[in-house]
Short mmCIF file of C-alpha atoms and ligand atoms in Angstrom, two decimals:
data_model
loop_
_atom_site.label_atom_id
_atom_site.label_comp_id
_atom_site.label_asym_id
_atom_site.label_seq_id
_atom_site.Cartn_x
_atom_site.Cartn_y
_atom_site.Cartn_z
CA UNK A 1 20.99 5.10 -23.97
CA UNK A 2 21.99 1.78 -22.45
CA UNK A 3 19.92 -0.89 -20.79
CA UNK A 4 20.84 -2.15 -17.35
CA UNK A 5 19.67 -5.33 -15.64
CA UNK A 6 17.40 -4.84 -12.63
CA UNK A 7 19.83 -7.21 -10.87
CA UNK A 8 22.85 -5.11 -11.72
CA UNK A 9 25.18 -7.37 -13.68
CA UNK A 10 24.37 -6.91 -17.33
CA UNK A 11 24.45 -3.83 -19.53
CA UNK A 12 23.59 -3.67 -23.24
CA UNK A 13 22.72 -1.42 -26.13
CA UNK A 14 18.99 -1.22 -26.92
CA UNK A 15 19.28 -3.58 -29.89
CA UNK A 16 21.25 -6.14 -27.86
CA UNK A 17 18.72 -5.92 -25.03
CA UNK A 18 15.99 -6.79 -27.55
CA UNK A 19 18.01 -9.68 -28.94
CA UNK A 20 18.79 -11.04 -25.45
CA UNK A 21 15.29 -10.60 -24.00
CA UNK A 22 16.28 -11.53 -20.46
CA UNK A 23 19.50 -10.22 -18.87
CA UNK A 24 22.29 -12.74 -18.26
CA UNK A 25 21.88 -12.41 -14.47
CA UNK A 26 18.18 -13.30 -14.64
CA UNK A 27 17.06 -9.67 -14.31
CA UNK A 28 15.02 -7.52 -16.69
CA UNK A 29 16.53 -4.78 -18.84
CA UNK A 30 15.70 -1.21 -17.84
CA UNK A 31 16.63 1.97 -19.69
CA UNK A 32 19.26 3.94 -17.73
CA UNK A 33 16.69 6.68 -17.34
CA UNK A 34 13.12 7.20 -18.50
CA UNK A 35 13.39 9.77 -21.30
CA UNK A 36 11.24 12.90 -21.26
CA UNK A 37 9.04 13.56 -24.28
CA UNK A 38 10.62 16.53 -26.01
CA UNK A 39 7.73 17.49 -28.29
CA UNK A 40 4.78 19.43 -26.82
CA UNK A 41 1.45 17.60 -26.64
CA UNK A 42 -0.10 19.98 -29.17
CA UNK A 43 2.63 18.99 -31.64
CA UNK A 44 2.15 15.26 -31.01
CA UNK A 45 -1.60 15.67 -31.52
CA UNK A 46 -1.00 16.34 -35.22
CA UNK A 47 0.60 12.92 -35.76
CA UNK A 48 -0.98 9.67 -36.91
CA UNK A 49 -0.31 6.46 -35.00
CA UNK A 50 2.84 5.55 -36.91
CA UNK A 51 4.41 8.98 -36.63
CA UNK A 52 3.67 9.02 -32.91
CA UNK A 53 5.10 5.51 -32.51
CA UNK A 54 8.29 6.56 -34.24
CA UNK A 55 8.69 9.65 -32.05
CA UNK A 56 8.27 7.66 -28.85
CA UNK A 57 10.32 4.61 -29.81
CA UNK A 58 13.28 6.69 -30.98
CA UNK A 59 13.75 7.92 -27.40
CA UNK A 60 14.21 4.33 -26.21
CA UNK A 61 15.82 2.53 -29.14
CA UNK A 62 18.61 5.00 -29.61
CA UNK A 63 20.91 2.76 -31.65
CA UNK A 64 18.33 2.26 -34.40
CA UNK A 65 18.58 4.69 -37.31
CA UNK A 66 15.55 6.75 -38.27
CA UNK A 67 15.16 4.70 -41.43
CA UNK A 68 15.32 1.38 -39.54
CA UNK A 69 12.84 2.44 -36.92
CA UNK A 70 10.36 3.92 -39.36
CA UNK A 71 10.47 0.75 -41.41
CA UNK A 72 9.72 -1.38 -38.34
CA UNK A 73 6.81 0.87 -37.39
CA UNK A 74 5.39 0.94 -40.93
CA UNK A 75 5.54 -2.83 -41.31
CA UNK A 76 3.82 -3.33 -37.97
CA UNK A 77 0.92 -0.88 -37.96
CA UNK A 78 -0.58 -1.37 -41.40
CA UNK A 79 -3.69 -2.88 -42.93
CA UNK A 80 -3.53 -5.95 -40.70
CA UNK A 81 -5.31 -3.70 -38.22
CA UNK A 82 -8.95 -3.42 -39.20
CA UNK A 83 -9.39 0.19 -38.01
CA UNK A 84 -7.61 3.14 -39.55
CA UNK A 85 -7.00 4.68 -36.13
CA UNK A 86 -5.21 1.41 -35.11
CA UNK A 87 -6.52 1.94 -31.55
CA UNK A 88 -9.94 3.67 -31.66
CA UNK A 89 -11.10 5.36 -28.45
CA UNK A 90 -14.82 5.01 -27.73
CA UNK A 91 -16.84 6.91 -25.17
CA UNK A 92 -19.47 4.70 -23.57
CA UNK A 93 -21.25 5.80 -20.42
CA UNK A 94 -18.79 7.92 -18.46
CA UNK A 95 -15.62 6.11 -19.57
CA UNK A 96 -13.39 6.03 -22.63
CA UNK A 97 -12.65 2.53 -23.90
CA UNK A 98 -9.35 2.27 -25.77
CA UNK A 99 -9.86 -0.65 -28.16
CA UNK A 100 -6.52 -2.42 -28.37
CA UNK A 101 -7.97 -5.41 -30.20
CA UNK A 102 -8.09 -4.44 -33.87
CA UNK A 103 -5.03 -6.49 -34.85
CA UNK A 104 -4.86 -9.95 -36.43
CA UNK A 105 -5.60 -11.97 -33.26
CA UNK A 106 -8.10 -9.52 -31.73
CA UNK A 107 -6.27 -9.11 -28.41
CA UNK A 108 -3.87 -6.40 -27.25
CA UNK A 109 -0.82 -8.69 -27.56
CA UNK A 110 -0.89 -7.76 -31.27
CA UNK A 111 0.13 -4.19 -30.40
CA UNK A 112 3.61 -5.36 -29.42
CA UNK A 113 3.93 -8.64 -31.31
CA UNK A 114 3.30 -7.05 -34.67
CA UNK A 115 6.42 -4.89 -34.28
CA UNK A 116 8.71 -7.17 -32.23
CA UNK A 117 9.70 -9.42 -35.20
CA UNK A 118 10.89 -6.36 -37.14
CA UNK A 119 12.75 -4.90 -34.17
CA UNK A 120 14.36 -8.28 -33.55
CA UNK A 121 15.50 -8.89 -37.13
CA UNK A 122 16.78 -5.31 -37.41
CA UNK A 123 18.65 -5.75 -34.13
CA UNK A 124 20.19 -8.96 -35.46
CA UNK A 125 21.37 -7.25 -38.63
CA UNK A 126 22.84 -4.32 -36.67
CA UNK A 127 24.81 -6.64 -34.43
CA UNK A 128 26.16 -8.81 -37.22
CA UNK A 129 24.10 -11.83 -36.21
CA UNK A 130 24.07 -14.07 -39.27
CA UNK A 131 22.14 -16.98 -37.82
CA UNK A 132 18.52 -17.72 -38.54
CA UNK A 133 16.48 -16.62 -35.51
CA UNK A 134 14.18 -19.30 -34.18
CA UNK A 135 11.56 -18.09 -31.72
CA UNK A 136 10.53 -20.64 -29.12
CA UNK A 137 7.37 -19.97 -27.16
CA UNK A 138 5.19 -21.90 -24.74
CA UNK A 139 1.68 -20.52 -24.64
CA UNK A 140 -1.49 -20.93 -22.65
CA UNK A 141 -3.42 -19.48 -25.59
CA UNK A 142 -3.21 -15.81 -26.55
CA UNK A 143 0.51 -15.11 -26.85
CA UNK A 144 1.08 -18.12 -29.11
CA UNK A 145 -1.27 -16.98 -31.85
CA UNK A 146 -0.17 -13.34 -31.66
CA UNK A 147 3.48 -14.39 -31.92
CA UNK A 148 2.71 -16.77 -34.83
CA UNK A 149 0.95 -13.98 -36.71
CA UNK A 150 3.75 -11.53 -35.92
CA UNK A 151 6.58 -13.77 -37.13
CA UNK A 152 4.71 -15.42 -40.01
CA UNK A 153 6.82 -15.07 -43.18
CA UNK A 154 9.26 -12.61 -41.56
CA UNK A 155 12.52 -13.28 -43.45
CA UNK A 156 15.35 -14.74 -41.38
CA UNK A 157 13.04 -16.14 -38.68
CA UNK A 158 11.07 -19.24 -37.77
CA UNK A 159 8.69 -19.66 -34.90
CA UNK A 160 7.85 -22.79 -32.93
CA UNK A 161 4.95 -22.64 -30.47
CA UNK A 162 4.28 -25.34 -27.88
CA UNK A 163 0.83 -25.44 -26.31
CA UNK A 164 -0.93 -27.85 -23.93
CA UNK A 165 -3.04 -30.07 -26.22
CA UNK A 166 -6.02 -30.11 -23.87
CA UNK A 167 -5.39 -26.84 -22.06
CA UNK A 168 -6.55 -24.15 -24.50
CA UNK A 169 -10.01 -23.15 -25.73
CA UNK A 170 -11.32 -24.61 -29.03
CA UNK A 171 -11.12 -21.16 -30.66
CA UNK A 172 -7.57 -20.63 -29.45
CA UNK A 173 -6.50 -24.09 -30.72
CA UNK A 174 -8.11 -23.55 -34.11
CA UNK A 175 -6.52 -20.10 -34.39
CA UNK A 176 -3.07 -21.63 -33.90
CA UNK A 177 -3.52 -24.77 -36.02
CA UNK A 178 -4.75 -22.82 -39.03
CA UNK A 179 -1.82 -20.38 -39.05
CA UNK A 180 -0.32 -19.88 -42.50
CA UNK A 181 3.28 -19.08 -43.41
CA UNK A 182 6.21 -21.30 -44.34
CA UNK A 183 8.15 -20.57 -41.15
CA UNK A 184 5.50 -21.33 -38.51
CA UNK A 185 5.30 -24.51 -36.46
CA UNK A 186 2.76 -25.43 -33.82
CA UNK A 187 3.22 -28.39 -31.48
CA UNK A 188 0.60 -29.80 -29.12
CA UNK A 189 2.01 -31.20 -25.89
CA UNK A 190 0.42 -34.12 -24.04
CA UNK A 191 0.74 -32.20 -20.79
CA UNK A 192 -0.18 -28.93 -19.14
CA UNK A 193 1.09 -25.38 -19.66
CA UNK A 194 3.70 -25.65 -16.89
CA UNK A 195 5.23 -28.70 -18.59
CA UNK A 196 5.33 -26.89 -21.93
CA UNK A 197 6.91 -23.87 -20.22
CA UNK A 198 9.50 -25.99 -18.34
CA UNK A 199 10.36 -27.82 -21.55
CA UNK A 200 11.05 -24.54 -23.34
CA UNK A 201 13.12 -23.23 -20.42
CA UNK A 202 15.18 -26.44 -20.41
CA UNK A 203 15.92 -26.03 -24.11
CA UNK A 204 17.02 -22.42 -23.51
CA UNK A 205 19.31 -23.44 -20.64
CA UNK A 206 21.00 -26.27 -22.56
CA UNK A 207 24.38 -24.71 -23.47
CA UNK A 208 25.56 -27.73 -25.49
CA UNK A 209 22.40 -27.60 -27.56
CA UNK A 210 22.87 -23.86 -28.08
CA UNK A 211 26.34 -24.58 -29.49
CA UNK A 212 25.04 -27.34 -31.79
CA UNK A 213 22.42 -24.98 -33.15
CA UNK A 214 24.92 -22.15 -33.60
CA UNK A 215 27.14 -24.45 -35.65
CA UNK A 216 24.11 -25.08 -37.83
CA UNK A 217 23.38 -21.36 -38.19
CA UNK A 218 20.51 -21.09 -35.73
CA UNK A 219 19.99 -18.69 -32.82
CA UNK A 220 17.17 -19.32 -30.37
CA UNK A 221 15.22 -16.35 -29.05
CA UNK A 222 11.95 -15.70 -27.27
CA UNK A 223 8.93 -13.44 -27.72
CA UNK A 224 8.34 -13.24 -23.98
CA UNK A 225 6.50 -10.23 -22.53
CA UNK A 226 9.53 -9.09 -20.53
CA UNK A 227 11.38 -8.12 -23.72
CA UNK A 228 11.80 -4.32 -23.92
CA UNK A 229 10.87 -4.74 -27.58
CA UNK A 230 7.41 -5.60 -26.31
CA UNK A 231 7.21 -3.07 -23.48
CA UNK A 232 8.17 0.10 -25.35
CA UNK A 233 5.62 -0.15 -28.22
CA UNK A 234 2.90 -0.32 -25.57
CA UNK A 235 3.67 3.21 -24.38
CA UNK A 236 2.46 4.61 -27.70
CA UNK A 237 -1.26 3.95 -27.35
CA UNK A 238 -1.52 5.69 -23.99
CA UNK A 239 -0.17 8.83 -25.64
CA UNK A 240 -2.54 8.27 -28.51
CA UNK A 241 -5.55 8.08 -26.17
CA UNK A 242 -4.58 11.29 -24.38
CA UNK A 243 -4.05 13.13 -27.66
CA UNK A 244 -7.39 11.91 -28.97
CA UNK A 245 -9.14 13.39 -25.91
CA UNK A 246 -7.20 16.60 -26.47
CA UNK A 247 -8.15 16.80 -30.14
CA UNK A 248 -11.80 16.19 -29.32
CA UNK A 249 -11.73 19.05 -26.82
CA UNK A 250 -12.61 16.81 -23.89
CA UNK A 251 -9.45 17.88 -22.06
CA UNK A 252 -7.14 20.86 -22.30
CA UNK A 253 -3.39 20.47 -22.75
CA UNK A 254 -1.97 19.52 -19.36
CA UNK A 255 -5.23 18.22 -17.83
CA UNK A 256 -4.64 14.92 -16.11
CA UNK A 257 -6.52 11.72 -16.96
CA UNK A 258 -6.78 8.32 -15.26
CA UNK A 259 -5.91 5.06 -16.95
CA UNK A 260 -7.43 1.70 -15.94
CA UNK A 261 -5.74 -1.52 -17.06
CA UNK A 262 -6.79 -5.17 -16.66
CA UNK A 263 -3.56 -6.65 -15.40
CA UNK A 264 -1.79 -10.01 -15.38
CA UNK A 265 1.95 -9.93 -15.99
CA UNK A 266 2.07 -6.15 -15.29
CA UNK A 267 3.42 -5.33 -18.76
CA UNK A 268 0.57 -3.23 -20.12
CA UNK A 269 0.14 -1.05 -17.04
CA UNK A 270 3.91 -0.62 -16.68
CA UNK A 271 3.92 0.91 -20.16
CA UNK A 272 1.29 3.41 -18.93
CA UNK A 273 3.56 4.21 -15.97
CA UNK A 274 6.45 4.83 -18.38
CA UNK A 275 4.19 7.22 -20.33
CA UNK A 276 3.44 9.10 -17.09
CA UNK A 277 7.13 9.30 -16.23
CA UNK A 278 7.86 10.63 -19.72
CA UNK A 279 5.58 13.54 -18.94
CA UNK A 280 2.12 12.44 -20.06
CA UNK A 281 -0.35 14.11 -17.67
CA UNK A 282 -1.75 11.08 -15.84
CA UNK A 283 -3.33 11.13 -12.41
CA UNK A 284 -3.97 7.53 -11.30
CA UNK A 285 -3.05 4.23 -12.86
CA UNK A 286 -5.87 1.90 -11.89
CA UNK A 287 -4.51 -1.65 -11.69
CA UNK A 288 -7.38 -4.13 -12.04
CA UNK A 289 -7.04 -7.82 -11.13
CA UNK A 290 -9.45 -10.72 -11.31
CA UNK A 291 -9.81 -13.20 -8.42
CA UNK A 292 -6.09 -13.89 -8.66
CA UNK A 293 -5.64 -10.59 -6.82
CA UNK A 294 -2.00 -10.84 -5.80
CA UNK A 295 -1.38 -7.29 -7.11
CA UNK A 296 -4.36 -5.78 -5.29
CA UNK A 297 -3.02 -7.31 -2.07
CA UNK A 298 0.44 -5.97 -2.83
CA UNK A 299 -0.84 -2.41 -3.29
CA UNK A 300 -2.86 -2.60 -0.09
CA UNK A 301 -0.34 -4.35 2.21
CA UNK A 302 3.12 -3.74 0.63
CA UNK A 303 3.52 -7.54 0.70
CA UNK A 304 3.75 -9.61 -2.46
CA UNK A 305 2.71 -13.16 -1.67
CA UNK A 306 2.10 -15.84 -4.26
CA UNK A 307 1.36 -18.52 -1.67
CA UNK A 308 -2.36 -18.79 -2.31
CA UNK A 309 -4.93 -20.75 -4.32
CA UNK A 310 -4.86 -20.28 -8.06
CA UNK A 311 -8.25 -19.62 -9.69
CA UNK A 312 -9.20 -20.44 -13.26
CA UNK A 313 -11.38 -17.48 -14.26
CA UNK A 314 -13.29 -16.20 -17.28
CA UNK A 315 -10.43 -13.72 -17.85
CA UNK A 316 -7.73 -16.39 -18.32
CA UNK A 317 -5.06 -14.03 -19.70
CA UNK A 318 -4.93 -12.48 -16.22
CA UNK A 319 -4.72 -15.77 -14.32
CA UNK A 320 -1.20 -15.15 -13.09
CA UNK A 321 0.40 -15.26 -9.64
CA UNK A 322 3.86 -14.06 -10.62
CA UNK A 323 3.62 -10.73 -12.43
CA UNK A 324 7.09 -10.72 -14.01
CA UNK A 325 7.17 -7.09 -15.09
CA UNK A 326 6.56 -5.87 -11.54
CA UNK A 327 10.30 -6.41 -11.01
CA UNK A 328 10.90 -3.28 -13.08
CA UNK A 329 8.68 -1.18 -10.84
CA UNK A 330 10.36 -2.62 -7.74
CA UNK A 331 13.71 -1.59 -9.20
CA UNK A 332 12.45 1.96 -9.66
CA UNK A 333 10.82 2.35 -6.23
CA UNK A 334 13.92 1.07 -4.47
CA UNK A 335 15.79 3.93 -6.15
CA UNK A 336 17.30 1.64 -8.81
CA UNK A 337 18.87 -0.52 -6.10
CA UNK A 338 19.86 -3.67 -8.00
CA UNK A 339 21.06 -5.46 -4.89
CA UNK A 340 17.79 -4.85 -3.08
CA UNK A 341 15.79 -5.90 -6.16
CA UNK A 342 17.83 -9.13 -6.44
CA UNK A 343 17.20 -9.89 -2.75
CA UNK A 344 13.44 -9.39 -3.10
CA UNK A 345 13.28 -11.54 -6.24
CA UNK A 346 15.35 -14.23 -4.54
CA UNK A 347 12.88 -14.18 -1.68
CA UNK A 348 10.02 -14.53 -4.18
CA UNK A 349 11.74 -17.53 -5.77
CA UNK A 350 12.64 -19.16 -2.44
CA UNK A 351 9.61 -18.56 -0.22
CA UNK A 352 7.08 -17.08 -2.61
CA UNK A 353 6.85 -13.68 -0.95
CA UNK A 354 8.58 -10.39 -0.17
CA UNK A 355 7.77 -7.15 1.60
CA UNK A 356 8.76 -3.60 0.70
CA UNK A 357 9.55 -0.76 3.13
CA UNK A 358 7.15 2.16 3.78
CA UNK A 359 9.49 4.62 2.08
CA UNK A 360 9.60 2.36 -0.99
CA UNK A 361 5.81 2.07 -0.95
CA UNK A 362 5.65 5.85 -1.41
CA UNK A 363 6.80 5.18 -4.97
CA UNK A 364 3.52 3.36 -5.58
CA UNK A 365 1.31 6.38 -5.04
CA UNK A 366 0.51 6.66 -8.76
CA UNK A 367 -1.28 3.32 -8.52
CA UNK A 368 -4.71 2.34 -7.27
CA UNK A 369 -5.28 -1.42 -6.92
CA UNK A 370 -8.64 -3.12 -7.21
CA UNK A 371 -10.17 -6.43 -8.25
CA UNK A 372 -13.39 -7.90 -9.59
CA UNK A 373 -14.88 -11.26 -8.62
CA UNK A 374 -16.29 -13.57 -11.30
CA UNK A 375 -19.81 -12.41 -10.44
CA UNK A 376 -18.84 -8.73 -10.59
CA UNK A 377 -17.16 -9.26 -13.96
CA UNK A 378 -20.26 -10.86 -15.42
CA UNK A 379 -22.49 -8.13 -13.97
CA UNK A 380 -20.23 -5.43 -15.39
CA UNK A 381 -20.58 -6.84 -18.93
CA UNK A 382 -24.35 -6.70 -18.45
CA UNK A 383 -24.35 -3.23 -16.89
CA UNK A 384 -22.23 -1.62 -19.62
CA UNK A 385 -24.46 -3.21 -22.25
CA UNK A 386 -27.69 -2.10 -20.53
CA UNK A 387 -26.39 1.45 -20.07
CA UNK A 388 -24.92 2.01 -23.52
CA UNK A 389 -25.43 -0.98 -25.80
CA UNK A 390 -21.68 -1.57 -25.86
CA UNK A 391 -20.33 -5.11 -25.47
CA UNK A 392 -17.01 -5.61 -23.68
CA UNK A 393 -14.99 -8.76 -23.08
CA UNK A 394 -14.29 -10.31 -19.68
CA UNK A 395 -10.82 -8.76 -19.23
CA UNK A 396 -12.02 -5.28 -20.11
CA UNK A 397 -14.97 -5.81 -17.75
CA UNK A 398 -12.61 -6.38 -14.83
CA UNK A 399 -11.02 -2.96 -15.46
CA UNK A 400 -14.36 -1.30 -16.10
CA UNK A 401 -15.71 -2.57 -12.77
CA UNK A 402 -12.63 -1.52 -10.81
CA UNK A 403 -12.75 1.93 -12.40
CA UNK A 404 -16.35 2.39 -11.25
CA UNK A 405 -15.40 1.31 -7.75
CA UNK A 406 -12.50 3.78 -7.76
CA UNK A 407 -14.79 6.59 -8.85
CA UNK A 408 -17.34 5.83 -6.13
CA UNK A 409 -14.65 5.61 -3.49
CA UNK A 410 -12.75 8.76 -4.41
CA UNK A 411 -15.29 10.96 -6.20
CA UNK A 412 -12.62 11.54 -8.85
CA UNK A 413 -14.56 12.06 -12.08
CA UNK A 414 -11.82 13.21 -14.44
CA UNK A 415 -11.78 11.50 -17.88
CA UNK A 416 -10.65 7.90 -17.57
CA UNK A 417 -9.30 5.66 -20.30
CA UNK A 418 -9.96 1.93 -19.93
CA UNK A 419 -7.56 -0.34 -21.78
CA UNK A 420 -9.84 -2.74 -23.68
CA UNK A 421 -7.55 -5.70 -24.15
CA UNK A 422 -9.65 -8.20 -26.10
CA UNK A 423 -12.56 -8.31 -28.49
CA UNK A 424 -15.70 -9.82 -26.94
CA UNK A 425 -15.65 -12.34 -29.81
CA UNK A 426 -12.51 -13.86 -28.38
CA UNK A 427 -14.26 -14.79 -25.14
CA UNK A 428 -17.74 -15.12 -26.52
CA UNK A 429 -18.93 -17.99 -24.32
CA UNK A 430 -18.53 -15.91 -21.16
CA UNK A 431 -19.83 -12.75 -22.81
CA UNK A 432 -22.97 -14.48 -24.12
CA UNK A 433 -23.49 -16.08 -20.71
CA UNK A 434 -23.65 -12.57 -19.23
CA UNK A 435 -25.88 -11.05 -21.90
CA UNK A 436 -28.09 -13.83 -23.14
CA UNK A 437 -27.78 -16.86 -20.83
CA UNK A 438 -30.36 -18.87 -22.83
CA UNK A 439 -27.88 -18.97 -25.76
CA UNK A 440 -24.84 -20.00 -23.72
CA UNK A 441 -23.42 -23.41 -24.57
CA UNK A 442 -24.42 -23.22 -28.24
CA UNK A 443 -22.03 -24.11 -31.01
CA UNK A 444 -19.25 -21.50 -31.44
CA UNK A 445 -20.43 -20.36 -34.88
CA UNK A 446 -23.97 -19.78 -33.66
CA UNK A 447 -22.61 -17.83 -30.67
CA UNK A 448 -20.55 -15.64 -32.98
CA UNK A 449 -23.60 -14.79 -35.08
CA UNK A 450 -25.65 -14.11 -31.96
CA UNK A 451 -22.96 -11.86 -30.47
CA UNK A 452 -22.69 -9.89 -33.70
CA UNK A 453 -26.45 -9.36 -33.57
CA UNK A 454 -26.49 -8.27 -29.92
CA UNK A 455 -23.45 -6.00 -30.18
CA UNK A 456 -24.39 -4.63 -33.61
CA UNK A 457 -20.77 -5.17 -34.60
CA UNK A 458 -19.53 -7.03 -37.68
CA UNK A 459 -17.85 -10.35 -36.98
CA UNK A 460 -14.09 -9.65 -36.99
CA UNK A 461 -12.14 -11.14 -39.88
CA UNK A 462 -9.97 -13.06 -37.38
CA UNK A 463 -13.08 -15.03 -36.36
CA UNK A 464 -14.77 -15.29 -39.77
CA UNK A 465 -11.61 -16.55 -41.43
CA UNK A 466 -11.45 -19.48 -38.99
CA UNK A 467 -14.69 -20.93 -40.31
CA UNK A 468 -13.36 -22.57 -43.44
CA UNK A 469 -9.66 -22.43 -42.67
CA UNK A 470 -7.80 -25.70 -43.24
CA UNK A 471 -5.83 -27.22 -40.36
CA UNK A 472 -2.16 -26.80 -41.28
CA UNK A 473 -0.36 -28.14 -38.22
CA UNK A 474 -0.57 -31.58 -36.64
CA UNK A 475 2.64 -32.16 -34.69
CA UNK A 476 2.16 -33.59 -31.22
CA UNK A 477 4.57 -34.90 -28.61
CA UNK A 478 5.08 -35.61 -24.93
CA UNK A 479 6.87 -33.02 -22.77
CA UNK A 480 9.96 -35.28 -22.76
CA UNK A 481 10.12 -35.24 -26.56
CA UNK A 482 10.11 -31.47 -27.04
CA UNK A 483 13.78 -31.12 -27.85
CA UNK A 484 13.77 -34.03 -30.31
CA UNK A 485 10.68 -32.60 -31.95
CA UNK A 486 12.34 -29.21 -32.26
CA UNK A 487 15.39 -30.81 -33.89
CA UNK A 488 13.17 -32.59 -36.42
CA UNK A 489 11.37 -29.34 -37.22
CA UNK A 490 14.65 -27.45 -37.68
CA UNK A 491 15.96 -30.13 -40.05
CA UNK A 492 13.10 -29.51 -42.45
C1 PLP B 501 -2.13 -10.53 -21.69
C2 PLP B 501 -3.49 -9.97 -21.45
C3 PLP B 501 -3.78 -9.17 -20.32
C4 PLP B 501 -2.76 -8.88 -19.26
O1 PLP B 501 -1.76 -8.01 -19.69
P1 PLP B 501 -0.37 -7.90 -18.87
O2 PLP B 501 0.50 -7.06 -19.69
O3 PLP B 501 0.12 -9.32 -18.76
O4 PLP B 501 -0.69 -7.33 -17.54
C5 PLP B 501 -5.05 -8.65 -20.21
N1 PLP B 501 -6.02 -8.93 -21.11
C6 PLP B 501 -5.78 -9.70 -22.20
C7 PLP B 501 -6.89 -9.98 -23.15
C8 PLP B 501 -4.52 -10.25 -22.41
O5 PLP B 501 -4.30 -11.04 -23.50
#
């Protein structure tokens, strides 16, 4: 299997596509075809998470040996997840919540970022890359910590994360600054996320700097969500959820389910679409947005238009106006027309919008788009708690609300899996505000205790361990000094 750029001018083996991340022509790598699952569902149902992950990933990462791939999977999905199932599925009310937040940073980014470092270092070895791999990432909060945890102490790598000094939540900042490991570096920028992001992009585009680093045995890479090494591991848990329903006798083999996903960059829901295309019996993919509802508008008008106000919401990981991974779906619905995809993406870059044709829009029929306002999100947290005593985070609440709206509108009551992307402890201010407004605004530690009491759930280790954790990182710089700072770090 080879990987082809959505813009047509780059083609690589799976391991090279992982190493490169982004294609040389600016496009995203796509497998030449979406492989069909060759094992019957009843056979897959016997497997544990790791075995299932191996059997799915081997269809995509065809130049990895069985031994290499199994080792990556085993190193990723181990005791750093605090639930033996890795992704427990919980029935609450009439929906099935797939808890993707049992990893080290209690958000779903851990599902991919705990395996990416191993895929990347294995890919480097396979391709004779001798350099030390240095991961550069700009983060607005969640990705940074998940990437730090993923790459921490992985031999042959270092990771440098830049974050806006005053642009992340206190919990997110503390999570990053207390990260252990000898190969992790965290830098606060006196600027906003866009400046951090531009600074990182500039470093990546500096060919002379790339050469200097190469001479010193260093190769820069990124842990960005468009890497196929992040996309493919996300297919696994949708299979896992289906098989769990099958094993519990809630569905029969072949029955179709719905999947609802709180969406930002379109990576998580695209993985569910891949699962469907591989043969998993899925009816609708319910794409849930917050008030930044650019995707909802796209599904209802066939026009993607980022020219609009940007809202800061209580589900910040979905505050996105350019959903990068949508380019892969566009490529598929245009019949893998790289020229057409390039034109649409050029239009997005130039004027901030593009429109697809009616016959292309037919390719979107698997999707249902919806959105939740801030008020609806807060009310959903309350409603789910009142109905079943279950506490969900703000992102999950967006999907939960949109699912209910879908069900009312269509009368479709088949089993529906809701991707639960973060622990409520990660966004506890907003969750407490919905459930117990008189406690909102309290000190973070008091809120954590209160939430644990309300939810009847133990405080996750990721939160508890922050309490007495020493601050281990204190580098700060202006956006202009990012490259110099990176050089100083690499000289250590
Ligand atoms: C990143 C993230 C999302 C959005 O996922 P995409 O793959 O970008 O669509 C949703 N919820 C949480 C908690 C996240 O961290």
